[in-house]
Amino acid sequence: MKILVCISHVPDTTSKINFIDNNTKFDTNGVQFIIGPYDDYALARAVELKENSGATITVINVGLVDTEPTIRKALAIGADDAIRVNAEPTDSFFVATQIAEQAKAGGYDLILMGRESIDYNSGAVHGIVGELLGIPSISPVMKLDIEGSTAKLAREIEGGKEYLEVNLPFVAGCQEPIAEWKIPNMRGIMSARTKPLKVVEPSTVDSGVKLQKFELPPAKGSVKMIAADNVQELVNLLKNEAKVL
Amino acid sequence: MNILVFVESAEGKIKKNSLEAVAFAHTMGGSVTALALGNVESAELESLGKYGAKKVLHAADAKLNQGLIQAYATVIAKAFQDENSDVLVLADSSLGTPVGARVAAKLGASLASNVVELPDTAAGFKVKRSIYTGKAFAQVELTKPKKVIGIKKNAAEVKEVGSNVSVTPYQVSLSDADFSTKITSSEKATGDVLLPEANIVVSGGRGMKGPEHWSGIEELAKTLGAATGCSKPVSDMGWRPHHEHVGQTGVKVAPQLYIAIGISGAIQHLAGVNSSKCIVVINKDADAPFFKAADYGIVGDAFDILPKLNEAIKAAK
Ligand SMILES: Cc1cc2nc3c(=O)[nH]c(=O)nc-3n(C[C@H](O)[C@H](O)[C@H](O)COP(=O)(O)OP(=O)(O)OC[C@H]3O[C@@H](n4cnc5c(N)ncnc54)[C@H](O)[C@@H]3O)c2cc1C
Ligand SMILES: Cc1cc2nc3c(=O)[nH]c(=O)nc-3n(C[C@H](O)[C@H](O)[C@H](O)COP(=O)(O)OP(=O)(O)OC[C@H]3O[C@@H](n4cnc5c(N)ncnc54)[C@H](O)[C@@H]3O)c2cc1C
């Protein structure tokens, strides 16, 4: 089985978000970049499938050269080779088009990615890739088992889950508890250095989304503290001041 | 401007977030057509007129009773073309968001999800969307003639603005490929208030010490008509079901009131609650970071405070 895992290169979940250049650019100063947490679940499940029943895993990222350490980390976790599409990811459609093209060329049985990126949170790339390839896309997937050419999945729905069956190939946007995040070990880190990382140039895409500017939410007012023996006061405030009861 | 709205339903009823989508489309101005799929009660469909739909299309094919991403995308894209629509509006959800992406790809439309405000159409078509898991916003221009926008909870206020409309049956021929994914069964938390849609959420963290102590949280939630939530370690340890996990990697909530009990307020948890209107934090540690994100706070032992708070709220009702 050939698995393609799509990984985004995103600010660590603890990052302070700031913008520069008149609020048109993300400030990367002091920011650590990681594999998107949802993408990390997808990768972890791919590695489990490889361990259980044999598979080769290719990771793909659409990004400039600064994403290579993130790609190497995915190789250290257990991917066999990698593709970097050499371009700034400008919107979901652009990213999905690049992924779909590489997927077509590589002939994968399974395309795994995160349910959403944690920078733009679109939750769109899986659907667009599925549509461009004319194959099913399922998200958010919280369980995935493969039996021969069929997959059994669980998809999260509001307040519950849904169990599905689908034939390969298909695209899945993953989330927990599909697998446990994997931490690369020393051997993985050593071998990742020499695993193949192919750099390809992007195809042009007529993008339909243009960034105007970024904005931070208004600062939160300070907290009002209430004594532990005076819960009545809290109830009054919720009722009369915040008007939420 | 012709606006198509995809309305989601569950057990024959229109979902609240879809009413917000209809209200949003109505406030945008233009002519609003609502499209519902599968089994939906006719009274529910007709009532969409009250919230701003001029026309209601119903694709009643029984094969659409289940929310299948591909089949839904096919029907919605076809309706978009048949109705000469300019914009598709839908509510972001576990079904709406992935469906919207496929529809946008089918139509070659500009796509934006997590939209929080009405578009600015003074020059071009600009929307404000939430990014970085609620930590920032981006103003983006949608440049294609066709547009698909997914709206975040609370982006519009549901108001009665009209009266019932009659329902137009809508038929689309679907292929086997649209049904290549089969839903074999589903599990739903019944009776409870659904977390993503709740107006009040009572949430517990590791400070609750164990699943056996959740009755205090559940009782308070019951008094308030609230949904229950939890932090990630709580669901990781199996104290609570996964679908209650709130935060960066879990459910993002946007209630009127979020009550956090025994949760430290890690940045990843805050990412899931920062759209709440009012946040109450109860924690025994005065230095817990959650207090910085709170509107009201109590430093104290949850096991002490929970029953008292429950009684005080009962009395105030
Ligand atoms: C300088 C700059 C400018 C930008 N301007 C815009 C803009 O104007 N409009 C806009 O919408 N976005 C913009 N982006 C955001 C960026 O392009 C997003 O990373 C991209 O849109 C994909 O995120 P998403 O939320 O659409 O992905 P989602 O659909 O939420 O992601 C789903 C999954 O797809 C996979 N995936 C996502 N991105 C990649 C990737 N790059 N490579 C491989 N797999 C991936 C991951 O597995 C992810 O979990 C900009 C980014 C940069 C760096
Ligand atoms: C990539 C990534 C993604 C993550 N995503 C999420 C996410 O989506 N959601 C999430 O929640 N976390 C997430 N986390 C985990 C997050 O970093 C924190 O570890 C987690 O939120 C802590 O949970 P907690 O507050 O329940 O536990 P703790 O941090 O252990 O806090 C327990 C709190 O309870 C208080 N307490 C103890 N006893 C009492 C008492 N008797 N009465 C009152 N208070 C008491 C303590 O003072 C403490 O503040 C993520 C982490 C990473 C790295």
XYZ file of C-alpha atoms and ligand atoms in Angstrom:
668
model
C 0.000 0.000 0.000
C 1.237 3.483 -0.867
C 0.224 6.229 1.523
C 0.604 9.964 0.934
C 0.587 12.080 4.096
C 0.155 15.845 3.712
C 1.798 17.946 6.380
C 1.528 21.641 7.033
C 4.319 23.627 8.666
C 2.626 25.782 11.281
C 3.456 27.837 14.379
C 3.694 25.809 17.581
C 0.389 25.782 19.463
C 1.841 27.968 22.231
C 2.962 30.723 19.825
C 2.052 34.336 20.399
C 0.417 35.532 17.219
C 1.664 38.909 15.953
C 1.703 40.643 12.617
C 4.149 42.995 10.935
C 4.349 45.144 7.780
C 1.137 46.995 8.475
C -0.655 43.838 9.567
C -0.057 42.053 6.280
C 2.534 39.523 7.387
C 2.771 36.953 10.151
C 5.614 37.740 12.532
C 7.794 34.616 12.665
C 10.139 36.203 15.187
C 10.671 33.740 18.045
C 8.097 31.332 16.638
C 8.792 27.602 16.548
C 7.297 25.686 13.659
C 5.830 22.220 13.968
C 3.946 19.618 11.945
C 0.271 20.585 12.242
C -1.158 18.619 15.219
C -3.923 17.072 13.132
C -1.450 16.226 10.363
C 0.702 14.632 13.055
C -2.221 12.320 13.900
C -2.518 11.419 10.211
C 1.197 10.639 10.053
C 1.049 8.587 13.251
C -1.808 6.482 11.863
C 0.097 5.982 8.601
C 3.117 4.726 10.558
C 0.879 2.317 12.485
C -0.625 0.992 9.255
C 2.896 0.524 7.905
C 3.958 -1.344 11.041
C 0.862 -3.543 11.043
C 0.542 -4.511 7.435
C 3.350 -2.968 5.442
C 3.148 0.254 3.462
C 5.361 2.965 2.086
C 4.756 6.491 3.300
C 5.493 9.618 1.298
C 5.040 12.963 3.007
C 4.268 16.072 1.026
C 4.451 19.712 2.013
C 3.749 22.790 -0.023
C 6.213 25.327 1.302
C 9.464 27.172 0.870
C 12.844 25.781 1.898
C 12.342 26.765 5.552
C 9.819 23.926 5.944
C 12.490 21.268 5.402
C 13.264 20.714 9.110
C 9.547 20.003 9.608
C 9.602 17.582 6.680
C 12.715 15.872 8.112
C 10.855 15.429 11.383
C 8.089 13.577 9.539
C 10.746 11.378 7.943
C 12.194 10.731 11.404
C 8.767 9.696 12.681
C 8.550 7.028 9.998
C 7.839 8.343 6.499
C 10.029 6.823 3.772
C 10.449 9.741 1.430
C 9.219 13.279 0.932
C 8.115 15.772 -1.658
C 8.331 19.513 -1.149
C 6.434 21.641 -3.619
C 8.547 24.758 -3.678
C 6.012 27.541 -3.151
C 4.467 29.730 -0.518
C 1.098 28.166 0.267
C -1.285 30.976 -0.532
C -4.686 29.381 -0.121
C -6.455 26.048 0.240
C -7.106 25.697 -3.473
C -3.484 26.372 -4.355
C -2.222 23.839 -1.806
C -4.811 21.233 -2.802
C -3.989 21.588 -6.496
C -0.292 20.940 -5.864
C -1.094 17.928 -3.684
C -3.567 16.519 -6.211
C -0.971 16.755 -8.974
C 1.676 14.917 -7.010
C -0.921 12.380 -5.876
C -1.889 11.674 -9.467
C 1.715 11.177 -10.483
C 2.476 8.906 -7.522
C -0.625 6.693 -7.647
C -1.355 6.447 -3.927
C -3.893 4.090 -2.347
C -4.561 6.381 0.554
C -4.135 10.125 1.120
C -4.080 11.191 4.743
C -3.948 14.713 6.134
C -5.222 16.699 9.083
C -8.851 17.767 9.444
C -7.616 21.362 9.330
C -4.446 23.383 9.476
C -3.913 25.363 12.667
C -2.917 28.539 10.869
C -5.861 29.112 8.551
C -8.197 26.429 9.943
C -9.979 26.090 6.605
C -10.713 22.364 6.780
C -10.793 22.428 3.020
C -7.713 20.828 1.465
C -9.007 17.237 1.827
C -12.294 18.036 0.135
C -10.661 19.885 -2.747
C -8.040 17.158 -3.283
C -10.833 14.546 -3.293
C -12.819 16.540 -5.809
C -9.817 17.197 -8.061
C -8.957 13.490 -8.074
C -12.585 12.376 -8.296
C -12.310 10.203 -5.198
C -14.123 10.259 -1.842
C -12.961 12.627 0.887
C -13.929 11.997 4.485
C -13.342 14.302 7.439
C -13.024 14.551 10.422
C -11.873 10.952 10.747
C -11.227 9.640 14.261
C -10.709 5.936 13.439
C -9.318 4.248 10.360
C -8.748 0.556 9.667
C -7.881 -1.016 6.335
C -8.982 -4.516 5.351
C -7.786 -5.394 1.868
C -9.148 -2.770 -0.467
C -11.800 -1.494 1.940
C -11.481 0.928 4.818
C -13.634 1.174 7.912
C -13.745 4.623 9.446
C -15.401 6.608 12.179
C -16.213 10.237 11.477
C -16.952 12.749 14.193
C -20.312 14.468 13.971
C -21.740 17.032 16.389
C -22.280 15.129 19.618
C -21.501 11.667 18.274
C -19.923 9.605 15.546
C -20.715 7.909 12.324
C -19.213 4.644 11.043
C -18.389 4.429 7.368
C -17.041 2.059 4.756
C -15.270 3.100 1.618
C -13.034 1.517 -1.000
C -9.498 2.710 -1.620
C -8.340 5.148 -2.827
C -9.756 8.042 -0.840
C -8.712 11.116 1.121
C -9.119 11.388 4.889
C -8.806 14.462 7.121
C -7.709 13.052 10.465
C -8.075 14.008 14.121
C -7.640 12.268 17.449
C -8.045 9.589 18.678
C -7.045 8.015 15.353
C -3.561 7.315 16.729
C -1.141 8.534 19.372
C 1.348 11.206 18.347
C 4.753 9.628 17.739
C 8.027 11.057 18.979
C 10.983 10.364 16.693
C 13.699 8.189 18.194
C 17.453 8.549 17.640
C 17.541 5.968 14.868
C 14.673 7.696 13.115
C 16.404 11.063 13.352
C 19.663 9.636 11.969
C 17.985 7.842 9.069
C 15.818 10.864 8.226
C 18.909 12.782 7.169
C 19.493 10.514 4.194
C 15.925 9.722 3.190
C 15.016 11.161 -0.227
C 13.416 14.626 -0.246
C 12.392 15.624 -3.720
C 11.791 19.298 -4.497
C 9.344 20.052 -7.301
C 8.194 23.351 -8.741
C 4.523 24.286 -8.383
C 2.032 24.520 -11.190
C 0.286 27.835 -11.562
C -3.141 28.179 -10.008
C -5.646 30.937 -10.481
C -6.194 31.644 -6.824
C -9.534 33.036 -5.684
C -8.577 34.329 -2.257
C -6.489 37.455 -1.668
C -5.284 38.464 1.759
C -6.024 42.105 2.651
C -4.905 42.348 6.237
C -4.637 40.577 9.563
C -6.177 41.685 12.809
C -5.835 40.694 16.456
C -8.900 40.366 18.673
C -9.503 43.218 21.122
C -7.678 42.748 24.414
C -9.712 41.107 27.135
C -10.730 43.333 30.057
C -9.394 42.328 33.431
C -10.997 39.549 35.430
C -13.351 40.290 38.295
C -12.536 38.068 41.278
C -15.240 36.836 43.595
C -14.686 35.350 47.053
C -15.127 31.588 47.276
C -17.733 31.960 50.020
C -19.824 34.357 47.965
C -21.095 32.412 44.959
C -24.319 34.394 45.192
C -22.337 37.422 44.004
C -21.221 35.481 40.913
C -24.791 34.543 40.107
C -25.852 38.199 40.453
C -23.076 39.367 38.144
C -23.856 36.731 35.539
C -27.489 37.710 35.653
C -27.339 41.483 35.876
C -23.943 42.530 34.540
C -22.977 39.931 31.940
C -26.637 39.099 31.228
C -25.878 35.529 30.303
C -28.237 33.679 32.670
C -27.212 38.876 -5.646
C -28.587 35.331 -5.564
C -27.649 33.477 -2.410
C -28.064 29.770 -1.898
C -28.006 28.489 1.679
C -27.379 24.849 2.496
C -29.430 24.024 5.584
C -28.494 21.032 7.686
C -30.962 18.983 9.627
C -30.961 16.292 12.254
C -33.910 13.992 12.927
C -36.157 16.028 10.682
C -35.394 19.380 12.324
C -33.324 22.227 10.899
C -30.166 22.808 12.905
C -29.798 26.104 14.723
C -26.520 26.982 13.040
C -28.282 26.627 9.688
C -30.905 29.137 10.785
C -27.989 31.452 11.482
C -26.777 30.801 7.931
C -30.203 31.771 6.549
C -30.264 34.884 8.746
C -26.725 35.752 7.613
C -27.705 35.424 3.942
C -30.817 37.500 4.500
C -28.806 40.292 6.125
C -26.346 40.224 3.217
C -29.264 41.320 1.055
C -30.363 39.807 -2.213
C -32.534 36.849 -2.912
C -32.143 33.900 -0.548
C -32.909 30.314 -1.548
C -32.556 27.635 1.120
C -31.756 24.063 0.143
C -32.454 21.122 2.457
C -31.594 17.493 1.777
C -33.095 14.211 2.916
C -35.729 13.781 5.568
C -36.876 17.139 6.973
C -40.339 17.924 8.368
C -42.359 20.133 6.037
C -43.303 22.576 8.807
C -39.596 23.073 9.472
C -38.934 23.721 5.798
C -41.780 26.193 5.442
C -40.612 28.085 8.527
C -37.312 28.927 6.804
C -39.292 31.720 5.160
C -39.613 33.372 8.558
C -35.874 33.704 8.881
C -35.366 35.215 5.468
C -35.578 32.546 2.756
C -37.621 33.601 -0.289
C -37.617 30.121 -1.683
C -37.059 26.690 -0.163
C -35.809 23.754 -2.210
C -36.108 20.260 -0.818
C -34.208 17.307 -2.273
C -36.167 14.622 -0.468
C -34.451 11.568 -2.002
C -34.238 9.002 0.838
C -30.660 8.269 -0.153
C -29.854 11.748 1.141
C -31.160 11.024 4.631
C -27.586 10.463 5.675
C -25.064 13.281 5.442
C -22.739 11.992 2.729
C -20.073 14.510 1.779
C -19.838 13.672 -1.930
C -23.545 13.259 -2.642
C -24.372 16.452 -0.765
C -21.710 18.370 -2.680
C -23.160 17.165 -5.989
C -26.704 18.243 -5.103
C -25.625 21.624 -3.731
C -23.383 22.443 -6.710
C -26.210 21.519 -9.106
C -28.703 23.708 -7.236
C -26.187 26.558 -7.235
C -26.108 26.402 -11.031
C -29.838 25.857 -11.514
C -30.615 28.856 -9.313
C -27.983 31.059 -10.954
C -26.524 31.651 -7.535
C -23.618 33.970 -6.839
C -22.845 32.915 -3.286
C -23.298 29.729 -1.286
C -23.615 30.266 2.464
C -23.411 27.372 4.888
C -22.743 26.887 8.578
C -19.326 25.495 9.414
C -19.796 22.062 10.946
C -18.439 18.544 10.687
C -20.556 18.169 7.556
C -20.866 21.728 6.224
C -17.151 22.520 6.103
C -15.990 19.448 4.126
C -19.028 19.681 1.837
C -18.354 23.381 1.179
C -14.796 22.592 0.099
C -15.939 20.062 -2.495
C -18.668 22.380 -3.780
C -16.138 25.201 -4.178
C -13.841 22.890 -6.156
C -16.720 21.747 -8.381
C -17.791 25.316 -9.104
C -14.341 26.869 -9.329
C -15.487 29.249 -6.602
C -13.545 31.316 -4.080
C -13.804 29.700 -0.655
C -13.659 31.075 2.876
C -14.650 29.239 6.032
C -14.847 30.485 9.646
C -16.380 33.752 8.483
C -17.390 35.881 11.473
C -19.019 38.963 9.960
C -21.137 40.034 7.038
C -19.107 40.501 3.861
C -18.004 43.974 2.890
C -19.231 44.443 -0.656
C -18.501 48.172 -1.014
C -15.595 47.369 -3.332
C -15.184 43.740 -4.270
C -16.267 41.042 -1.848
C -14.329 40.943 1.386
C -14.896 38.701 4.366
C -13.435 38.588 7.831
C -12.508 35.106 8.916
C -11.115 33.684 12.108
C -7.580 32.232 11.794
C -4.928 30.777 14.108
C -7.691 28.925 15.962
C -9.415 32.077 17.113
C -6.230 33.939 18.006
C -6.520 36.338 15.050
C -8.628 37.387 12.082
C -7.873 37.839 8.412
C -9.652 40.086 6.006
C -9.628 38.300 2.640
C -11.002 39.258 -0.719
C -12.878 36.580 -2.649
C -12.085 37.337 -6.266
C -13.910 34.660 -8.261
C -17.423 35.393 -9.545
C -18.751 32.416 -7.549
C -18.196 32.259 -3.833
C -18.627 29.717 -1.055
C -18.586 30.941 2.525
C -18.783 28.928 5.699
C -19.901 30.932 8.717
C -18.819 30.466 12.283
C -21.335 30.134 15.094
C -22.790 33.506 16.205
C -21.932 35.229 12.915
C -25.593 36.192 12.607
C -28.558 36.625 14.874
C -31.609 34.513 14.130
C -34.646 36.805 13.863
C -38.090 36.449 12.385
C -38.196 38.706 9.342
C -40.886 37.159 7.172
C -43.470 34.435 7.005
C -43.696 30.799 5.943
C -42.979 29.943 2.331
C -44.054 26.979 0.282
C -41.530 24.272 -0.445
C -40.365 23.406 -3.951
C -39.342 19.784 -4.472
C -35.901 19.530 -6.008
C -34.557 16.563 -7.895
C -31.037 15.775 -8.980
C -29.864 12.625 -10.686
C -27.082 11.156 -8.639
C -24.529 8.584 -9.751
C -23.135 5.556 -7.919
C -19.897 7.482 -7.439
C -21.770 9.964 -5.235
C -22.537 7.093 -2.887
C -19.158 5.371 -2.881
C -18.921 6.073 0.855
C -21.411 4.109 2.949
C -22.520 5.056 6.433
C -22.997 1.758 8.232
C -24.162 3.072 11.613
C -23.995 6.064 13.899
C -23.860 6.831 17.591
C -25.347 9.921 19.085
C -25.381 11.349 22.521
C -29.142 11.579 22.898
C -31.100 14.005 25.023
C -28.083 16.088 25.963
C -27.396 19.595 24.772
C -24.875 19.366 21.939
C -21.563 20.959 22.835
C -20.802 22.795 19.559
C -24.216 24.451 19.577
C -24.666 25.074 23.294
C -25.354 28.533 24.716
C -23.814 27.565 28.032
C -20.961 25.110 28.585
C -19.790 23.702 31.907
C -16.354 22.220 31.473
C -14.094 20.248 33.809
C -10.356 19.608 33.814
C -7.824 17.427 35.522
C -8.558 19.320 38.733
C -11.786 17.286 38.981
C -9.534 14.364 39.996
C -11.528 11.564 38.347
C -14.621 10.592 36.358
C -16.464 9.681 39.554
C -16.584 13.397 40.427
C -18.363 14.493 37.262
C -21.832 14.413 38.816
C -21.219 17.936 40.197
C -20.483 19.210 36.692
C -23.433 17.347 35.226
C -25.827 18.681 37.831
C -24.728 22.260 37.276
C -25.055 21.739 33.516
C -28.548 20.377 34.014
C -29.584 23.375 36.106
C -28.255 25.732 33.434
C -29.475 23.750 30.416
C -25.819 23.589 29.447
C -23.612 21.144 27.581
C -20.688 19.508 29.386
C -17.133 19.841 28.129
C -13.655 18.913 29.313
C -9.950 19.481 28.750
C -7.874 17.196 26.540
C -6.166 15.157 29.277
C -9.598 14.393 30.701
C -10.750 12.806 27.434
C -7.308 11.259 26.799
C -7.592 9.441 30.127
C -11.072 8.283 29.215
C -12.792 10.152 32.054
C -15.093 11.731 29.500
C -15.963 10.921 25.866
C -13.755 12.401 23.182
C -16.495 14.579 21.677
C -16.534 16.651 24.886
C -12.902 17.679 24.510
C -12.639 21.439 24.022
C -9.643 23.263 22.569
C -7.149 23.593 19.781
C -7.396 19.923 18.850
C -10.975 19.428 19.982
C -14.315 21.203 19.762
C -14.212 24.982 19.378
C -17.114 26.421 21.292
C -18.674 29.875 21.157
C -21.279 29.964 23.929
C -22.710 32.915 25.821
C -21.219 31.484 28.996
C -18.273 29.112 29.495
C -17.647 27.857 33.038
C -14.229 26.223 33.480
C -13.693 24.158 36.596
C -10.288 22.745 37.519
C -8.804 23.623 34.127
C -5.445 25.421 34.193
C -6.036 27.391 30.988
C -3.257 26.141 28.730
C -3.069 28.124 25.511
C -4.317 25.087 23.562
C -7.418 24.912 25.712
C -8.024 28.663 25.398
C -7.906 28.353 21.611
C -11.170 26.444 21.797
C -12.994 28.864 24.093
C -11.812 32.323 23.077
C -15.002 33.019 21.135
C -17.129 32.687 24.281
C -19.000 35.819 25.333
C -18.388 35.373 29.058
C -15.907 33.093 30.816
C -16.050 32.020 34.466
C -13.036 30.246 35.950
C -13.041 28.248 39.159
C -9.595 27.051 40.183
C -7.870 26.499 43.509
C -4.645 28.049 42.211
C -4.794 31.872 42.086
C -1.955 31.816 39.529
C -3.737 29.546 37.066
C -3.313 31.163 33.630
C -7.010 30.752 32.858
C -7.840 33.717 35.127
C -6.131 36.033 32.616
C -8.664 34.978 29.983
C -11.655 35.083 32.320
C -14.387 37.642 32.964
C -15.141 36.301 36.440
C -13.017 34.119 38.667
C -13.223 32.300 41.952
C -10.146 30.934 43.678
C -11.230 27.895 45.630
C -11.879 24.187 45.773
C -14.215 23.014 43.033
C -15.724 20.353 45.246
C -16.780 23.048 47.688
C -17.989 25.590 45.182
C -19.859 23.421 42.675
C -22.781 22.373 44.907
C -23.138 25.925 46.297
C -23.133 27.454 42.843
C -25.685 24.938 41.670
C -28.002 25.821 44.549
C -27.568 29.571 44.050
C -28.401 29.298 40.352
C -31.421 27.111 41.067
C -32.634 29.720 43.537
C -32.104 32.541 41.039
C -34.230 30.854 38.386
C 2.653 34.357 3.314
C 1.362 33.608 3.394
C 0.237 34.196 2.869
C -0.959 33.535 2.941
N -2.054 34.113 2.401
C -3.224 33.441 2.431
C -4.386 33.987 1.836
O -4.359 35.076 1.260
N -5.544 33.303 1.905
C -5.592 32.078 2.522
O -6.664 31.476 2.566
N -4.526 31.524 3.081
C -3.335 32.191 3.058
N -2.260 31.637 3.638
C -2.453 30.444 4.431
C -1.938 29.206 3.878
O -1.802 29.221 2.547
C -2.619 27.997 4.371
O -1.574 27.242 4.902
C -3.311 27.218 3.281
O -4.463 27.945 2.913
C -3.678 25.860 3.765
O -4.368 25.996 4.971
P -5.876 25.649 5.068
O -6.367 26.212 6.321
O -6.530 25.935 3.828
O -5.727 24.063 5.235
P -6.819 23.059 5.703
O -7.749 22.762 4.634
O -7.366 23.474 7.015
O -5.806 21.862 5.928
C -6.176 20.493 5.927
C -4.932 19.682 5.872
O -4.257 19.911 4.645
C -2.879 19.724 4.827
N -2.148 20.935 4.429
C -2.476 22.216 4.678
N -1.542 23.035 4.210
C -0.590 22.255 3.662
C 0.640 22.508 3.017
N 1.081 23.763 2.865
N 1.360 21.467 2.558
C 0.910 20.192 2.718
N -0.232 19.897 3.329
C -0.976 20.905 3.792
C -2.657 19.447 6.293
O -2.604 18.056 6.510
C -3.896 20.030 6.918
O -4.212 19.442 8.151
C -1.039 32.264 3.579
C 0.100 31.697 4.107
C 1.309 32.356 4.023
C 2.525 31.687 4.569
C -0.412 20.232 20.263
C -1.223 20.265 21.524
C -2.592 20.369 21.425
C -3.379 20.417 22.585
N -4.734 20.553 22.470
C -5.484 20.691 23.595
C -6.899 20.915 23.519
O -7.473 20.939 22.431
N -7.589 21.070 24.667
C -7.002 21.027 25.906
O -7.710 21.180 26.912
N -5.688 20.813 25.997
C -4.910 20.625 24.886
N -3.571 20.395 25.023
C -3.031 20.148 26.368
C -2.747 21.424 27.143
O -1.446 21.866 26.843
C -2.846 21.174 28.663
O -1.969 20.135 28.999
C -4.250 20.791 29.139
O -5.206 21.707 28.652
C -4.294 20.765 30.646
O -5.525 20.257 31.076
P -6.114 20.648 32.495
O -6.208 22.099 32.594
O -7.349 19.830 32.676
O -5.028 20.032 33.484
P -3.921 20.757 34.355
O -3.083 21.653 33.552
O -3.291 19.680 35.120
O -4.748 21.697 35.312
C -5.560 21.260 36.358
C -6.012 22.499 37.103
O -6.929 22.123 38.096
C -6.690 22.930 39.228
N -7.209 22.184 40.383
C -6.708 21.075 40.971
N -7.500 20.687 41.970
C -8.523 21.546 42.045
C -9.644 21.681 42.875
N -9.907 20.801 43.865
N -10.489 22.704 42.663
C -10.254 23.608 41.687
N -9.207 23.524 40.863
C -8.344 22.510 41.039
C -5.194 23.136 39.262
O -4.871 24.294 39.988
C -4.889 23.264 37.791
O -4.920 24.617 37.371
C -2.775 20.323 23.873
C -1.382 20.219 23.951
C -0.613 20.190 22.805
C 0.875 20.080 22.936
